[in-house]
Short mmCIF file of C-alpha atoms in Angstrom, two decimals:
data_model
loop_
_atom_site.label_atom_id
_atom_site.label_comp_id
_atom_site.label_asym_id
_atom_site.label_seq_id
_atom_site.Cartn_x
_atom_site.Cartn_y
_atom_site.Cartn_z
CA UNK A 1 0.00 0.00 0.00
CA UNK A 2 1.33 3.30 -0.79
CA UNK A 3 1.33 5.01 2.58
CA UNK A 4 -0.33 3.80 5.69
CA UNK A 5 -0.60 4.99 9.24
CA UNK A 6 -2.01 3.47 12.38
CA UNK A 7 -4.50 5.56 14.30
CA UNK A 8 -3.19 6.20 17.79
CA UNK A 9 -6.28 6.53 19.94
CA UNK A 10 -6.61 8.99 22.77
CA UNK A 11 -7.79 6.95 25.68
CA UNK A 12 -7.44 6.97 29.42
CA UNK A 13 -8.06 4.22 31.90
CA UNK A 14 -8.49 4.74 35.60
CA UNK A 15 -7.37 1.96 37.91
CA UNK A 16 -10.36 0.01 39.10
CA UNK A 17 -12.80 1.83 36.85
CA UNK A 18 -15.86 -0.17 35.85
CA UNK A 19 -16.07 -0.20 32.06
CA UNK A 20 -19.24 -0.95 30.14
CA UNK A 21 -19.44 -4.16 28.11
CA UNK A 22 -22.06 -4.60 25.37
CA UNK A 23 -24.72 -7.14 26.34
CA UNK A 24 -24.33 -8.77 22.92
CA UNK A 25 -20.77 -9.76 23.84
CA UNK A 26 -21.82 -11.09 27.24
CA UNK A 27 -24.27 -13.37 25.49
CA UNK A 28 -21.76 -14.68 22.96
CA UNK A 29 -18.81 -16.06 24.91
CA UNK A 30 -16.88 -17.98 22.26
CA UNK A 31 -16.55 -21.79 22.28
CA UNK A 32 -13.09 -23.32 21.99
CA UNK A 33 -13.31 -23.54 18.20
CA UNK A 34 -14.05 -19.83 17.69
CA UNK A 35 -11.69 -16.88 17.98
CA UNK A 36 -13.03 -13.33 18.35
CA UNK A 37 -10.76 -10.54 17.19
CA UNK A 38 -11.34 -6.81 17.51
CA UNK A 39 -10.37 -5.77 13.99
CA UNK A 40 -11.27 -2.93 11.66
CA UNK A 41 -13.80 -4.25 9.17
CA UNK A 42 -13.21 -3.49 5.48
CA UNK A 43 -15.68 -1.25 3.68
CA UNK A 44 -14.39 -2.54 0.32
CA UNK A 45 -13.75 -6.27 -0.03
CA UNK A 46 -11.97 -6.27 -3.38
CA UNK A 47 -8.17 -6.05 -2.84
CA UNK A 48 -7.67 -4.65 -6.37
CA UNK A 49 -9.99 -1.76 -5.60
CA UNK A 50 -8.24 -0.25 -2.56
CA UNK A 51 -4.98 -0.17 -0.59
CA UNK A 52 -6.80 -0.50 2.76
CA UNK A 53 -5.11 -2.73 5.34
CA UNK A 54 -8.46 -4.19 6.58
CA UNK A 55 -9.23 -5.23 2.99
CA UNK A 56 -5.84 -6.92 2.66
CA UNK A 57 -6.38 -8.80 5.94
CA UNK A 58 -9.69 -10.02 4.53
CA UNK A 59 -8.08 -11.01 1.23
CA UNK A 60 -5.18 -12.93 2.78
CA UNK A 61 -7.75 -15.06 4.62
CA UNK A 62 -9.99 -16.05 1.70
CA UNK A 63 -7.69 -15.83 -1.34
CA UNK A 64 -4.42 -17.59 -2.04
CA UNK A 65 -1.31 -16.30 -3.82
CA UNK A 66 1.15 -17.74 -6.33
CA UNK A 67 4.07 -16.90 -4.03
CA UNK A 68 4.17 -15.79 -0.40
CA UNK A 69 6.74 -13.73 1.46
CA UNK A 70 8.34 -15.61 4.32
CA UNK A 71 9.36 -14.08 7.66
CA UNK A 72 12.57 -12.77 6.04
CA UNK A 73 10.49 -11.00 3.35
CA UNK A 74 11.75 -13.40 0.67
CA UNK A 75 9.37 -15.03 -1.86
CA UNK A 76 8.45 -18.71 -1.52
CA UNK A 77 6.13 -20.78 -3.77
CA UNK A 78 2.55 -21.00 -2.49
CA UNK A 79 -0.03 -22.00 -5.13
CA UNK A 80 2.84 -22.72 -7.49
CA UNK A 81 4.21 -26.26 -7.34
CA UNK A 82 7.01 -25.95 -9.86
CA UNK A 83 8.41 -23.08 -11.85
CA UNK A 84 11.33 -22.36 -14.15
CA UNK A 85 12.81 -19.75 -16.45
CA UNK A 86 14.23 -20.07 -19.95
CA UNK A 87 17.94 -19.67 -20.69
CA UNK A 88 17.38 -16.16 -22.08
CA UNK A 89 15.47 -15.29 -18.86
CA UNK A 90 12.49 -14.04 -20.81
CA UNK A 91 9.98 -16.87 -20.36
CA UNK A 92 8.76 -18.09 -16.97
CA UNK A 93 6.70 -21.27 -16.73
CA UNK A 94 4.54 -21.99 -13.68
CA UNK A 95 2.77 -25.22 -12.76
CA UNK A 96 0.09 -25.16 -10.05
CA UNK A 97 0.36 -27.62 -7.17
CA UNK A 98 -2.25 -30.32 -6.63
CA UNK A 99 -5.37 -29.87 -4.50
CA UNK A 100 -6.25 -26.24 -5.26
CA UNK A 101 -9.99 -25.57 -5.31
CA UNK A 102 -12.41 -22.65 -5.08
CA UNK A 103 -14.77 -22.35 -2.15
CA UNK A 104 -17.65 -23.22 -4.50
CA UNK A 105 -16.05 -26.62 -5.22
CA UNK A 106 -14.62 -25.91 -8.69
CA UNK A 107 -10.88 -26.59 -9.24
CA UNK A 108 -8.46 -23.68 -9.64
CA UNK A 109 -6.99 -23.53 -13.16
CA UNK A 110 -4.21 -21.74 -14.98
CA UNK A 111 -6.87 -19.62 -16.71
CA UNK A 112 -7.85 -18.19 -13.30
CA UNK A 113 -4.22 -17.24 -12.68
CA UNK A 114 -3.80 -15.59 -16.08
CA UNK A 115 -6.96 -13.52 -15.65
CA UNK A 116 -5.91 -12.51 -12.11
CA UNK A 117 -2.44 -11.41 -13.26
CA UNK A 118 -3.99 -9.33 -16.04
CA UNK A 119 -6.39 -7.67 -13.59
CA UNK A 120 -3.54 -7.07 -11.14
CA UNK A 121 -1.60 -5.50 -14.00
CA UNK A 122 -4.16 -2.68 -14.07
CA UNK A 123 -2.99 -1.59 -10.60
CA UNK A 124 0.30 0.02 -9.58
CA UNK A 125 1.37 -3.31 -8.06
CA UNK A 126 1.40 -5.07 -11.43
CA UNK A 127 2.09 -2.28 -13.90
CA UNK A 128 5.81 -3.02 -14.18
CA UNK A 129 5.12 -6.67 -15.02
CA UNK A 130 2.56 -5.74 -17.65
CA UNK A 131 4.91 -3.18 -19.21
CA UNK A 132 7.56 -5.88 -19.63
CA UNK A 133 5.20 -8.72 -20.59
CA UNK A 134 4.94 -9.85 -24.22
CA UNK A 135 2.40 -12.57 -23.45
CA UNK A 136 0.66 -14.15 -20.44
CA UNK A 137 -1.19 -17.33 -21.34
CA UNK A 138 -2.21 -20.78 -20.13
CA UNK A 139 -0.61 -23.92 -21.59
CA UNK A 140 -2.96 -26.41 -19.96
CA UNK A 141 -5.26 -26.50 -16.94
CA UNK A 142 -2.35 -26.41 -14.49
CA UNK A 143 0.36 -24.57 -16.42
CA UNK A 144 0.78 -20.97 -17.57
CA UNK A 145 3.63 -18.78 -18.81
CA UNK A 146 4.73 -15.17 -18.56
CA UNK A 147 6.79 -14.24 -21.62
CA UNK A 148 8.75 -11.00 -21.31
CA UNK A 149 10.02 -8.54 -23.90
CA UNK A 150 13.22 -8.28 -21.89
CA UNK A 151 14.47 -9.94 -18.68
CA UNK A 152 12.96 -8.80 -15.38
CA UNK A 153 15.04 -10.04 -12.48
CA UNK A 154 12.41 -8.78 -10.05
CA UNK A 155 9.51 -10.81 -11.48
CA UNK A 156 9.12 -13.36 -8.67
CA UNK A 157 9.47 -10.59 -6.06
CA UNK A 158 6.67 -8.65 -7.78
CA UNK A 159 4.39 -11.70 -7.81
CA UNK A 160 4.93 -12.06 -4.03
CA UNK A 161 4.85 -8.36 -3.03
CA UNK A 162 2.35 -7.34 -0.32
CA UNK A 163 2.92 -3.60 0.01
CA UNK A 164 0.83 -2.20 -2.87
CA UNK A 165 -1.97 -4.16 -4.53
CA UNK A 166 -0.76 -7.72 -3.84
CA UNK A 167 -1.50 -10.41 -6.43
CA UNK A 168 -4.42 -12.39 -5.02
CA UNK A 169 -5.73 -15.14 -7.32
CA UNK A 170 -9.45 -14.90 -8.14
CA UNK A 171 -11.82 -16.97 -10.24
CA UNK A 172 -11.52 -16.18 -13.93
CA UNK A 173 -15.09 -14.83 -14.09
CA UNK A 174 -14.30 -12.40 -11.24
CA UNK A 175 -10.84 -11.44 -12.50
CA UNK A 176 -12.21 -10.63 -15.96
CA UNK A 177 -13.84 -7.60 -14.36
CA UNK A 178 -11.90 -4.28 -14.62
CA UNK A 179 -9.84 -3.48 -11.51
CA UNK A 180 -11.89 -0.30 -11.04
CA UNK A 181 -15.08 -2.38 -10.75
CA UNK A 182 -15.54 -4.14 -7.43
CA UNK A 183 -15.69 -7.90 -7.09
CA UNK A 184 -18.27 -8.69 -4.39
CA UNK A 185 -18.50 -12.51 -4.52
CA UNK A 186 -15.87 -13.13 -1.78
CA UNK A 187 -15.16 -16.61 -3.15
CA UNK A 188 -11.49 -17.54 -3.08
CA UNK A 189 -9.38 -20.67 -2.74
CA UNK A 190 -7.70 -19.71 0.54
CA UNK A 191 -7.70 -21.35 3.97
CA UNK A 192 -10.80 -19.49 5.19
CA UNK A 193 -14.29 -19.10 3.72
CA UNK A 194 -16.17 -15.83 4.11
CA UNK A 195 -19.51 -16.51 5.81
CA UNK A 196 -21.81 -14.22 3.90
CA UNK A 197 -24.91 -15.29 5.86
CA UNK A 198 -23.41 -14.10 9.16
CA UNK A 199 -21.83 -10.90 7.83
CA UNK A 200 -22.96 -7.72 9.60
CA UNK A 201 -21.01 -4.99 7.75
CA UNK A 202 -19.74 -2.36 10.16
CA UNK A 203 -20.40 -4.63 13.16
CA UNK A 204 -18.86 -8.07 12.60
CA UNK A 205 -17.57 -10.40 9.90
CA UNK A 206 -17.28 -14.17 10.16
CA UNK A 207 -14.70 -16.48 8.58
CA UNK A 208 -14.99 -20.29 8.66
CA UNK A 209 -12.21 -22.84 8.21
CA UNK A 210 -12.04 -24.11 4.63
CA UNK A 211 -12.14 -27.84 5.33
CA UNK A 212 -11.13 -28.70 1.76
CA UNK A 213 -8.04 -26.47 1.71
CA UNK A 214 -4.81 -28.39 1.10
CA UNK A 215 -1.88 -26.58 2.76
CA UNK A 216 1.69 -26.88 1.60
CA UNK A 217 3.80 -29.44 3.45
CA UNK A 218 6.46 -26.95 4.57
CA UNK A 219 6.25 -25.41 8.05
CA UNK A 220 4.39 -22.11 8.25
CA UNK A 221 6.77 -19.17 7.81
CA UNK A 222 5.24 -15.71 7.41
CA UNK A 223 2.99 -15.88 4.37
CA UNK A 224 4.95 -18.87 3.11
CA UNK A 225 4.76 -22.54 3.97
CA UNK A 226 1.70 -24.47 5.10
CA UNK A 227 -1.41 -22.45 5.92
CA UNK A 228 -2.84 -24.81 8.53
CA UNK A 229 -6.06 -23.52 10.13
CA UNK A 230 -6.40 -24.70 13.73
CA UNK A 231 -9.75 -23.08 14.65
CA UNK A 232 -13.25 -23.59 13.27
CA UNK A 233 -14.29 -19.96 13.02
CA UNK A 234 -12.91 -16.44 13.39
CA UNK A 235 -15.17 -13.45 14.04
CA UNK A 236 -13.98 -9.89 13.54
CA UNK A 237 -15.72 -7.58 15.99
CA UNK A 238 -15.69 -3.91 15.01
CA UNK A 239 -15.72 -2.20 18.44
CA UNK A 240 -14.87 1.46 17.98
CA UNK A 241 -14.76 2.40 21.66
CA UNK A 242 -11.35 1.39 22.96
CA UNK A 243 -12.34 1.07 26.61
CA UNK A 244 -15.23 -1.21 25.67
CA UNK A 245 -12.92 -3.35 23.55
CA UNK A 246 -10.34 -3.58 26.34
CA UNK A 247 -12.97 -4.53 28.87
CA UNK A 248 -14.21 -7.29 26.57
CA UNK A 249 -10.65 -8.59 26.27
CA UNK A 250 -10.23 -8.63 30.05
CA UNK A 251 -13.50 -10.51 30.46
CA UNK A 252 -12.57 -13.13 27.85
CA UNK A 253 -15.36 -12.12 25.48
CA UNK A 254 -12.83 -11.32 22.78
CA UNK A 255 -9.39 -12.85 22.34
CA UNK A 256 -7.47 -10.20 20.42
CA UNK A 257 -7.13 -6.40 20.00
CA UNK A 258 -5.32 -5.32 16.86
CA UNK A 259 -4.28 -1.82 18.01
CA UNK A 260 -4.46 -1.20 21.76
CA UNK A 261 -3.66 2.43 22.66
CA UNK A 262 -0.35 3.18 24.40
CA UNK A 263 -2.33 4.23 27.46
CA UNK A 264 -3.49 0.64 27.97
CA UNK A 265 -0.09 -1.06 27.83
CA UNK A 266 0.59 -1.05 31.57
CA UNK A 267 -2.89 -2.39 32.37
CA UNK A 268 -2.44 -5.18 29.82
CA UNK A 269 1.00 -6.10 31.15
CA UNK A 270 -0.28 -6.24 34.73
CA UNK A 271 -3.16 -8.58 33.85
CA UNK A 272 -2.05 -12.24 34.28
CA UNK A 273 -4.42 -13.36 31.52
CA UNK A 274 -3.27 -10.89 28.86
CA UNK A 275 -0.15 -10.32 26.82
CA UNK A 276 1.26 -7.75 24.41
CA UNK A 277 2.92 -9.18 21.32
CA UNK A 278 4.67 -7.45 18.44
CA UNK A 279 3.61 -9.19 15.22
CA UNK A 280 5.08 -6.55 12.92
CA UNK A 281 8.72 -6.41 14.02
CA UNK A 282 9.57 -3.72 11.48
CA UNK A 283 6.77 -1.47 12.65
CA UNK A 284 6.19 2.00 11.31
CA UNK A 285 8.72 4.60 10.24
CA UNK A 286 7.74 8.19 10.91
CA UNK A 287 9.21 10.89 8.71
CA UNK A 288 8.70 14.41 7.44
CA UNK A 289 8.55 15.55 3.86
CA UNK A 290 9.39 19.12 2.86
CA UNK A 291 7.94 21.06 -0.07
CA UNK A 292 10.96 21.09 -2.41
CA UNK A 293 9.30 23.58 -4.76
CA UNK A 294 9.03 26.51 -2.35
CA UNK A 295 11.21 28.52 0.06
CA UNK A 296 13.04 27.74 2.19
CA UNK A 297 13.29 24.06 1.23
CA UNK A 298 13.91 24.62 -2.45
CA UNK A 299 17.47 25.20 -1.15
CA UNK A 300 19.39 21.99 -0.45
CA UNK A 301 21.15 23.49 2.60
CA UNK A 302 17.84 24.20 4.29
CA UNK A 303 16.84 20.59 3.71
CA UNK A 304 20.14 19.38 5.14
CA UNK A 305 19.57 21.60 8.14
CA UNK A 306 16.50 19.51 8.97
CA UNK A 307 18.62 16.34 9.05
CA UNK A 308 20.83 17.86 11.73
CA UNK A 309 17.98 19.45 13.68
CA UNK A 310 16.11 16.24 14.46
CA UNK A 311 16.89 14.45 17.72
CA UNK A 312 15.25 11.09 17.01
CA UNK A 313 15.27 10.01 20.63
CA UNK A 314 13.24 13.08 21.59
CA UNK A 315 10.74 12.39 18.81
CA UNK A 316 10.52 8.74 19.82
CA UNK A 317 9.45 9.75 23.32
CA UNK A 318 6.47 11.45 21.70
CA UNK A 319 5.68 8.61 19.26
CA UNK A 320 6.26 5.65 21.57
CA UNK A 321 6.40 6.62 25.27
CA UNK A 322 7.55 3.10 26.20
CA UNK A 323 11.16 2.80 24.94
CA UNK A 324 10.65 -0.93 24.25
CA UNK A 325 8.57 0.05 21.24
CA UNK A 326 10.72 2.77 19.67
CA UNK A 327 13.95 2.63 17.65
CA UNK A 328 16.19 5.11 15.89
CA UNK A 329 16.43 4.78 12.12
CA UNK A 330 18.93 6.05 9.53
CA UNK A 331 18.31 3.98 6.38
CA UNK A 332 15.73 4.82 3.72
CA UNK A 333 15.40 1.03 3.33
CA UNK A 334 14.19 0.64 6.91
CA UNK A 335 15.60 -1.30 9.85
CA UNK A 336 14.41 -4.80 9.00
CA UNK A 337 14.51 -5.17 5.21
CA UNK A 338 17.36 -6.95 3.38
CA UNK A 339 18.53 -3.61 1.93
CA UNK A 340 18.94 -1.62 5.16
CA UNK A 341 22.40 -0.01 5.21
CA UNK A 342 24.46 2.79 6.82
CA UNK A 343 25.64 4.57 3.67
CA UNK A 344 26.00 8.38 4.02
CA UNK A 345 24.50 8.56 7.52
CA UNK A 346 27.15 10.76 9.12
CA UNK A 347 24.49 13.38 9.77
CA UNK A 348 22.98 11.24 12.54
CA UNK A 349 23.90 12.38 16.03
CA UNK A 350 22.37 11.54 19.37
CA UNK A 351 20.61 14.67 20.54
CA UNK A 352 20.76 16.20 17.07
CA UNK A 353 22.93 19.19 16.22
CA UNK A 354 20.77 22.35 16.40
CA UNK A 355 23.75 24.69 15.96
CA UNK A 356 24.69 22.95 12.73
CA UNK A 357 21.08 23.27 11.63
CA UNK A 358 21.06 27.00 12.45
CA UNK A 359 24.27 27.47 10.44
CA UNK A 360 22.88 25.64 7.40
CA UNK A 361 19.68 27.72 7.43
CA UNK A 362 21.86 30.85 7.42
CA UNK A 363 23.95 29.50 4.53
CA UNK A 364 20.73 28.79 2.67
CA UNK A 365 19.86 32.48 2.90
CA UNK A 366 16.89 31.94 5.18
CA UNK A 367 15.31 35.33 5.82
CA UNK A 368 12.47 34.61 8.22
CA UNK A 369 10.06 33.06 5.73
CA UNK A 370 7.09 31.37 7.35
CA UNK A 371 7.45 27.58 7.59
CA UNK A 372 3.99 25.99 7.81
CA UNK A 373 3.77 22.52 9.36
CA UNK A 374 0.55 20.58 8.70
CA UNK A 375 -0.71 19.21 12.03
CA UNK A 376 -3.15 16.22 11.86
CA UNK A 377 -5.38 16.73 14.90
CA UNK A 378 -7.11 13.33 14.59
CA UNK A 379 -3.82 11.41 14.73
CA UNK A 380 -2.36 11.86 18.21
CA UNK A 381 1.16 10.72 17.30
CA UNK A 382 1.36 12.93 14.23
CA UNK A 383 -0.10 15.92 16.06
CA UNK A 384 2.36 15.64 18.96
CA UNK A 385 5.33 15.21 16.65
CA UNK A 386 4.26 18.26 14.63
CA UNK A 387 4.19 20.36 17.79
CA UNK A 388 7.63 19.16 18.86
CA UNK A 389 9.05 19.92 15.41
CA UNK A 390 7.64 23.44 15.46
CA UNK A 391 9.19 24.06 18.89
CA UNK A 392 12.61 22.81 17.74
CA UNK A 393 12.53 25.03 14.65
CA UNK A 394 11.61 28.09 16.70
CA UNK A 395 14.58 27.45 19.02
CA UNK A 396 16.97 28.00 16.10
CA UNK A 397 15.17 31.08 14.82
CA UNK A 398 12.88 29.60 12.18
CA UNK A 399 9.44 31.17 11.85
CA UNK A 400 7.49 27.91 12.27
CA UNK A 401 3.69 27.91 12.30
CA UNK A 402 1.31 24.98 12.84
CA UNK A 403 -1.71 24.49 10.56
CA UNK A 404 -4.06 22.18 12.50
CA UNK A 405 -6.75 20.13 10.72
CA UNK A 406 -8.00 16.56 10.52
CA UNK A 407 -6.18 14.12 8.21
CA UNK A 408 -8.52 14.77 5.29
CA UNK A 409 -7.74 18.49 5.63
CA UNK A 410 -4.00 17.70 5.60
CA UNK A 411 -4.37 15.73 2.39
CA UNK A 412 -6.43 18.48 0.76
CA UNK A 413 -3.83 21.14 1.54
CA UNK A 414 -0.95 18.93 0.44
CA UNK A 415 -2.22 19.03 -3.13
CA UNK A 416 -1.39 22.75 -3.26
CA UNK A 417 2.16 23.03 -4.62
CA UNK A 418 2.28 26.80 -4.16
CA UNK A 419 3.80 29.01 -1.45
CA UNK A 420 2.28 29.16 2.02
CA UNK A 421 0.86 32.62 1.27
CA UNK A 422 -1.33 30.98 -1.37
CA UNK A 423 -2.51 28.08 0.77
CA UNK A 424 0.50 25.80 0.32
CA UNK A 425 2.57 24.20 3.05
CA UNK A 426 6.21 23.62 3.98
CA UNK A 427 6.29 20.34 5.94
CA UNK A 428 4.01 17.43 6.70
CA UNK A 429 4.51 14.27 8.76
CA UNK A 430 3.40 10.74 8.00
CA UNK A 431 4.47 7.14 8.54
CA UNK A 432 5.00 4.04 6.43
CA UNK A 433 5.44 0.36 7.14
CA UNK A 434 9.10 -0.62 7.43
CA UNK A 435 8.44 -3.51 5.04
CA UNK A 436 7.46 -1.11 2.24
CA UNK A 437 10.91 0.48 2.31
CA UNK A 438 12.27 -2.53 0.44
CA UNK A 439 10.19 -1.67 -2.63
CA UNK A 440 11.36 1.50 -4.42
CA UNK A 441 9.49 0.36 -7.53
CA UNK A 442 5.97 0.87 -6.16
CA UNK A 443 6.52 2.87 -2.94
CA UNK A 444 5.99 6.28 -4.54
CA UNK A 445 7.35 8.21 -1.56
CA UNK A 446 10.75 6.72 -2.46
CA UNK A 447 10.65 8.40 -5.88
CA UNK A 448 12.65 11.56 -6.61
CA UNK A 449 10.95 12.40 -9.91
CA UNK A 450 9.76 15.90 -9.09
CA UNK A 451 6.36 17.13 -10.20
CA UNK A 452 5.80 13.95 -12.23
CA UNK A 453 5.62 12.08 -8.95
CA UNK A 454 2.36 11.00 -7.36
CA UNK A 455 3.55 11.71 -3.83
CA UNK A 456 3.71 15.10 -2.11
CA UNK A 457 6.76 17.31 -1.66
CA UNK A 458 7.94 16.76 -5.24
CA UNK A 459 11.67 16.16 -4.64
CA UNK A 460 13.71 15.75 -7.83
CA UNK A 461 17.08 14.13 -8.40
CA UNK A 462 17.94 12.63 -11.80
CA UNK A 463 20.97 10.68 -10.50
CA UNK A 464 18.82 8.87 -7.94
CA UNK A 465 16.09 8.14 -10.49
CA UNK A 466 18.65 6.64 -12.88
CA UNK A 467 19.76 4.31 -10.10
CA UNK A 468 16.18 3.46 -9.12
CA UNK A 469 15.42 2.56 -12.74
CA UNK A 470 17.98 -0.26 -12.47
CA UNK A 471 16.23 -1.87 -9.49
CA UNK A 472 13.81 -3.97 -11.54
CA UNK A 473 16.60 -5.54 -13.61
CA UNK A 474 19.05 -6.46 -10.85
CA UNK A 475 18.96 -10.24 -10.52
CA UNK A 476 20.65 -11.12 -7.22
CA UNK A 477 20.08 -10.03 -3.64
CA UNK A 478 23.73 -8.96 -3.27
CA UNK A 479 23.59 -6.78 -6.40
CA UNK A 480 20.42 -5.16 -5.13
CA UNK A 481 22.05 -4.47 -1.75
CA UNK A 482 24.92 -2.71 -3.54
CA UNK A 483 22.46 -0.65 -5.58
CA UNK A 484 20.58 0.25 -2.38
CA UNK A 485 23.77 1.78 -0.92
CA UNK A 486 24.27 3.93 -4.03
CA UNK A 487 20.65 5.10 -3.92
CA UNK A 488 20.88 5.95 -0.23
CA UNK A 489 24.06 7.99 -0.76
CA UNK A 490 22.26 10.24 -3.24
CA UNK A 491 19.05 10.35 -1.17
CA UNK A 492 20.78 11.74 1.91
CA UNK A 493 22.78 14.24 -0.16
CA UNK A 494 19.52 15.58 -1.59
CA UNK A 495 17.38 14.88 1.53
CA UNK A 496 14.27 13.29 0.02
CA UNK A 497 12.74 13.13 3.49
CA UNK A 498 13.89 13.31 7.12
CA UNK A 499 13.46 10.31 9.40
CA UNK A 500 12.02 10.91 12.88
CA UNK A 501 12.26 7.36 14.22
CA UNK A 502 10.56 3.99 14.14
CA UNK A 503 7.89 2.61 16.43
CA UNK A 504 6.25 -0.79 16.69
CA UNK A 505 2.69 -1.28 17.86
CA UNK A 506 1.96 -4.54 19.66
CA UNK A 507 -1.35 -6.35 19.54
CA UNK A 508 -3.00 -7.45 22.77
CA UNK A 509 -4.28 -11.00 23.22
CA UNK A 510 -5.43 -13.38 25.85
CA UNK A 511 -2.71 -15.87 26.72
CA UNK A 512 -5.01 -18.69 25.66
CA UNK A 513 -4.63 -17.50 22.03
CA UNK A 514 -1.29 -18.72 20.67
CA UNK A 515 0.49 -19.37 17.37
CA UNK A 516 -0.02 -15.92 15.85
CA UNK A 517 2.12 -15.33 12.78
CA UNK A 518 4.58 -12.45 13.06
CA UNK A 519 4.43 -10.58 9.77
CA UNK A 520 4.46 -6.94 8.61
CA UNK A 521 1.27 -5.19 7.51
CA UNK A 522 -1.03 -8.22 7.55
CA UNK A 523 -2.56 -10.39 10.28
CA UNK A 524 -2.84 -13.96 8.92
CA UNK A 525 -5.27 -16.13 10.88
CA UNK A 526 -3.97 -19.61 10.09
CA UNK A 527 -1.70 -21.35 12.61
CA UNK A 528 -3.28 -19.64 15.62
CA UNK A 529 -4.86 -21.83 18.28
CA UNK A 530 -7.28 -21.07 21.11
CA UNK A 531 -6.95 -23.19 24.23
#
C-alpha cells in the first residue's frame, strides 16, 4: 500500500474503573473452536480496488497467492508447485500444485491465474510486469507462462509483493472484471471461507475454516509454507470504543485487540491473563517531507539543516512513550529489510545538532520566511510530533507555524504546490510500514521524480532516479544491496525526506490465544490456536 498509518487513539483508563461491556458480547462467549478478534472491518472487499489494510487482511484469509513472502520478506512458492525460467530469462513457466480448489467446489486452473495477473496489471502493483510482458497465457489446466520482452530479475518478487496491490488469485469470471469495478462474490481458494450469511457490515464479519483447503507441506513461515487452520471460526468484531474493547478482552469475550492504545499497555501487562505481542517487528517509520518547490526548502542546505535538527530520541518519546517500542532509524530502506544499510548517515547524532542546523539555514539564505507545518489533529502521534518539530525550529530562529486540521484536511492542503501565502505548506509528517521500504518500484514516496511524482513534496534528483530505474533488472540479492547503498548515498545528499524514528505497535491478546504469525502489515489467521 502506498502510505499507511495506524491511528493512535486517545484513551485513558483509571485503575479500578468499571467499564461498560455490550450485552451482545456477554451473550456470545466464544466456544473453543471460535476466535473473536477486535479488527477494523473493510468497507471494500476487493483487494484490487483499494490499498486498505483491513481489505488486505480479509483477502489474505480467503484468497491464495502464487508466491508468499516468508518471515525474512523473501518469496516462496505457495499456489505454485514448480516453476522455471528459460535460458534467455524471458519466459517463466509456472505449474500449479495439486489440491487447489475454489470455495464453490470448482478446481483452480491456470486460466484463473492468467486472468488474475492481467487484472492485477491494471494496478500500480502489477504495472511493471505488464509493461515488460509480451504474453501471459495458459498452456494447460495447471500450467501458464509469462513471456517478457526483456528480462525482469524482479519478477518473482513482484508476484509475491504485499505492500501495494498484492497479487491475489481470483476466479476467472471475477478477474475478468476491470480493476476499477468491485468484485463482491468473496469466493477464493484460501484457507478461510467468508460466511456471507453471518456478515454484519460495520459490526462483525465471520470467517470459517475451509475444510477442503490443502496446505503446503512446509512449516508455516510468514505468508509462506503451510497455511494450517487450527480453529473452526474467526469473528472480527468492530468495536470502535477502545475502553469497551479492552474490557471485553479482560472478560474473555474477545481474544485479540489489533491496536491497543499506548495508554493501555501497563494495564495489559499487569493482567495475568493478557499479553502484548509485536507481530510486525519492522513497525512504522515516521518521517517528514518538505515542499521542495518553495522557500526555504527549495534550497538543499535548508533541507540538510532539517537532518541535523532532528533528535530522534526526543521524537521517539512522543511517538512511543515506552522505549521498548521505539527505535532510531537512519536507512531509507528501513531497519528490517534486506537492503537496510548505513551509507552516508554521518548526519545522525544523538541529541541532534541544532547549531549545525542553524548554520545551514543561514547558509541557505533563510530570511524569516514562514514555515507551515501541517498538524493532523485526529492522529495523536502525528499531532504531537508536529508540535515538537515546530518548537525545535523556533529554538533555532525559524518562523514555524502549525496548521491544524484533521487528516482529510491535511491531504487536501498537500495538493497545493504553491507558497504558504497561497494556501500551500512547507512540511508534513506521515508514517510508512518498514516492510514497504524494500520496494522502491511501487513505494511512490521513495521516488525523486519531481512534479511527475504521485507523492507530495515533489523532490527531484535525476541521478537517484537513474539508479532506481535499475532496481527492476538487478537479478541477485547482493547486487540489489549494492544498488541500495548507491541510492541511499544520493538520497541523503539531496534529503528526500527526514526520518524521525521507528515505532512498533503490539497487539493485545489473551494468553489462551497462541500461534499468531509475526508478519508486517497483515494479520494472517492460520496457525493460531485457542486453548
